[in-house]
Amino acid sequence: MVLLSFDIEEFDMPFEYKGEIPFEKQISISQTGLERILDILKKYKVKATFFSTVVFAENSRPLIERLLQDGHELASHTWFHSEFEVKHLKESRERLEELFSTKITGLRMPRMMPVDNKEVEKAGYSYNSSVNPTFLPGRYNNLKVSRTYFKEGNVMQVPASVSPNFRIPLFWLSFHNFPLAVYKKLASDTLGKDKYLNIYFHPWEFAEIKDEAFRLPGFTVKNSGKDMVQRFDSFVGWLKDKGHTFGTFQDFQKQIQR
């Protein structure tokens, strides 16, 4: 099973690089990208999971309603993208359920931030996908974490996919910066070994973000916007042609619990 997921959030990444972006633009850029993602998923009739901050969801209700109508899963990305308190775990889940009358069972922390599993369980989640089990200088050092899903208390942990050899991360930055043929080979190797693929993206990658005011480094904007739309469309089409099935995290959970 291919688990496509998207962290749908206010596009505040420019602040990490001392750039500038007004709040309205943070939201509108992510909305543009989300529309493009939903169009591609509809074209190939595949399902995905969307981890949303409450801030983005409250400002994008028609798009969230559309993704739910299209059969996708909504999960929590906490309340804000760049501000976190433990209480936001439970509050974000309850607010998303209240807004959209859907059951929220999954969590992904912004920027894959570490979180106390007991608090995750206490907040009512049945799965958490907040770990990238790789080493990335200045960001992740999770080489001792299992590459594949595991149970921790009553919560299923679903780490982001990395290659079987050398734990090369298959997250969004790899997708942008590796030649597509190389990325496909790594994805194929991972599917062959693990029998599933858990890869994540963001809507703003599918929008125009090459703005000098944002001060984003080249490796974050390479193959973004329309280039990303074409690249992702080609990748999903390739996976479909290979006969792989797609599902939400809830689908995946049901399958492995049989």
XYZ file of C-alpha atoms in Angstrom:
258
model
C 0.000 0.000 0.000
C 1.174 3.507 -0.826
C 0.451 6.014 1.949
C 0.513 9.475 0.423
C 0.145 12.209 3.003
C 0.202 15.979 3.012
C 0.880 18.342 5.899
C -1.569 21.137 5.176
C -0.572 24.204 7.104
C -0.005 27.927 7.009
C 3.109 28.435 4.824
C 5.372 29.992 7.451
C 8.654 28.425 6.266
C 10.051 31.815 5.114
C 10.368 32.780 8.793
C 12.896 29.970 9.274
C 15.156 31.811 6.802
C 14.425 35.360 8.023
C 12.096 35.966 5.111
C 8.799 37.837 5.102
C 5.286 36.659 4.248
C 1.923 38.031 5.431
C -0.549 35.613 7.005
C -3.055 35.907 4.142
C -0.367 34.831 1.681
C 0.683 31.925 3.917
C -2.869 30.610 3.664
C -3.511 31.397 -0.016
C -0.288 29.705 -1.196
C -1.203 26.509 0.656
C -4.773 26.686 -0.671
C -3.518 26.934 -4.254
C -1.259 23.923 -3.747
C -3.986 21.890 -2.057
C -6.358 22.419 -4.995
C -3.676 21.153 -7.375
C -3.010 18.092 -5.205
C -6.700 17.203 -5.007
C -7.001 17.465 -8.786
C -4.118 15.005 -9.299
C -5.489 12.528 -6.741
C -8.916 12.709 -8.378
C -7.380 12.134 -11.816
C -5.798 8.857 -10.648
C -8.623 7.923 -8.232
C -6.261 7.493 -5.288
C -6.827 8.214 -1.602
C -4.504 10.073 0.768
C -4.307 11.463 4.300
C -4.180 15.180 5.071
C -2.682 16.330 8.373
C -4.101 19.801 8.958
C -3.402 22.519 11.475
C -6.541 24.030 12.954
C -5.397 27.444 11.692
C -5.319 26.244 8.081
C -8.558 24.279 8.419
C -10.491 27.223 9.879
C -9.364 29.407 6.969
C -9.944 26.758 4.257
C -13.235 25.064 5.083
C -14.443 24.526 1.471
C -11.182 22.759 0.567
C -11.253 20.540 3.663
C -14.869 19.667 2.902
C -13.866 18.839 -0.676
C -11.063 16.484 0.379
C -13.434 14.672 2.735
C -16.075 14.387 -0.010
C -13.356 12.938 -2.275
C -12.839 10.140 0.275
C -9.573 11.297 1.813
C -8.744 11.184 5.522
C -8.343 14.255 7.716
C -5.857 14.029 10.608
C -4.284 16.521 13.013
C -1.149 18.620 12.488
C -1.901 20.287 15.862
C -3.271 23.832 16.214
C -0.511 26.081 14.857
C 2.439 25.214 12.650
C 5.092 27.086 14.630
C 3.720 27.141 18.152
C 2.949 24.138 20.324
C 1.628 23.282 23.769
C 0.707 19.772 24.915
C -2.935 20.836 25.292
C -3.040 21.415 21.516
C -2.938 17.647 20.934
C -6.421 17.078 22.327
C -7.791 20.520 21.453
C -6.817 20.261 17.769
C -8.366 16.802 17.416
C -11.614 17.958 19.014
C -11.758 21.186 16.994
C -11.242 19.401 13.659
C -13.943 16.884 14.578
C -16.283 19.721 15.537
C -15.634 21.657 12.324
C -15.982 18.765 9.886
C -17.993 16.038 11.654
C -15.336 13.427 10.946
C -13.389 11.097 13.240
C -9.785 12.237 13.753
C -7.564 9.311 14.739
C -4.105 10.361 13.517
C -1.412 12.872 14.399
C 1.666 14.291 12.763
C 3.658 16.890 14.619
C 4.782 19.999 12.731
C 8.331 19.551 11.402
C 8.253 15.991 12.817
C 8.825 17.435 16.287
C 9.316 14.910 19.114
C 6.245 14.378 21.280
C 5.527 12.348 24.420
C 3.671 9.213 23.329
C 1.725 9.059 26.594
C 0.340 12.521 25.842
C -0.548 11.423 22.300
C -2.452 8.433 23.653
C -4.121 10.540 26.345
C -5.268 13.006 23.657
C -7.195 10.220 21.912
C -5.082 9.300 18.873
C -4.692 5.730 17.641
C -1.701 6.414 15.368
C 1.164 8.867 15.111
C 3.351 9.529 12.066
C 5.828 12.041 13.497
C 9.206 10.348 13.090
C 11.658 10.412 10.204
C 13.896 7.417 11.084
C 17.044 8.822 9.515
C 19.975 11.121 10.281
C 19.746 14.620 8.867
C 22.230 17.115 10.354
C 20.489 19.763 12.420
C 17.058 18.157 11.983
C 16.761 14.429 12.744
C 18.869 11.842 14.517
C 16.569 8.826 14.647
C 18.787 5.988 13.462
C 17.811 3.898 16.497
C 14.090 4.152 15.726
C 12.465 1.284 13.786
C 12.257 1.961 10.050
C 8.813 0.388 9.904
C 5.594 0.686 11.902
C 5.465 -0.464 15.511
C 3.151 -0.275 18.510
C 3.925 1.965 21.472
C 1.304 1.570 24.171
C -2.022 1.776 22.352
C -0.652 4.053 19.625
C 0.635 2.741 16.295
C 3.785 4.587 15.254
C 4.209 4.909 11.478
C 7.630 6.422 10.697
C 8.175 8.135 7.356
C 9.695 5.772 4.810
C 13.442 5.541 4.327
C 15.334 3.235 1.988
C 16.194 -0.274 3.289
C 19.895 0.458 2.765
C 21.529 3.469 4.418
C 18.123 4.873 5.511
C 17.962 7.470 2.753
C 14.884 9.598 3.538
C 12.107 9.562 0.946
C 10.455 12.731 2.208
C 9.556 15.847 0.225
C 13.091 17.248 -0.096
C 14.384 14.042 -1.669
C 11.520 14.114 -4.137
C 12.478 17.625 -5.229
C 16.222 17.183 -5.382
C 16.909 13.611 -6.515
C 16.580 12.737 -10.200
C 13.097 11.224 -10.506
C 14.535 7.915 -11.741
C 16.655 7.650 -8.572
C 13.689 8.477 -6.346
C 11.559 5.854 -8.120
C 14.276 3.221 -7.584
C 14.441 4.007 -3.845
C 10.639 3.974 -3.570
C 10.487 0.659 -5.430
C 13.162 -0.882 -3.164
C 11.267 0.285 -0.074
C 7.943 -1.086 -1.317
C 9.609 -4.391 -2.101
C 11.146 -4.678 1.358
C 8.465 -3.140 3.597
C 5.325 -3.820 1.505
C 4.224 -0.216 2.032
C 5.505 3.314 1.393
C 4.843 6.287 3.695
C 5.836 9.562 2.000
C 4.765 13.107 2.834
C 4.530 16.453 1.082
C 3.085 19.953 1.655
C 0.638 21.924 -0.481
C 2.958 24.924 -0.812
C 5.413 22.755 -2.766
C 2.808 22.704 -5.564
C 2.458 26.515 -5.574
C 4.685 29.370 -6.697
C 7.135 30.003 -3.831
C 10.165 31.410 -5.660
C 9.749 34.887 -4.175
C 12.808 36.890 -3.102
C 10.948 38.138 -0.027
C 10.726 34.546 1.267
C 14.539 34.103 1.198
C 14.174 30.356 0.735
C 17.321 28.384 -0.181
C 17.450 26.776 -3.607
C 17.133 23.187 -2.352
C 13.694 23.996 -0.848
C 12.225 25.515 -4.004
C 13.794 23.287 -6.668
C 11.095 21.614 -8.807
C 8.322 23.484 -6.984
C 5.127 25.017 -8.400
C 4.076 23.754 -11.848
C 7.249 21.623 -12.031
C 6.136 19.822 -8.866
C 2.641 19.317 -10.274
C 4.095 17.600 -13.353
C 6.635 15.602 -11.343
C 4.079 14.363 -8.807
C 1.528 13.576 -11.524
C 4.150 11.471 -13.306
C 5.117 9.687 -10.070
C 1.544 8.795 -9.075
C 0.861 7.593 -12.620
C 3.986 5.402 -12.466
C 2.879 3.848 -9.151
C -0.579 3.154 -10.596
C 0.944 1.558 -13.698
C 2.995 -0.701 -11.406
C -0.250 -1.931 -9.847
C 0.290 -0.506 -6.362
C -2.732 0.242 -4.188
C -3.195 3.523 -2.344
C -4.880 4.053 0.997
C -5.328 6.333 3.966
C -3.600 5.723 7.282
C -6.929 4.495 8.650
C -7.103 1.960 5.780
C -3.545 0.863 6.551
C -4.294 0.475 10.252
C -7.306 -1.717 9.522
C -5.286 -3.865 7.138
C -2.433 -4.614 9.541
C -4.790 -5.251 12.447
C -6.643 -8.041 10.592
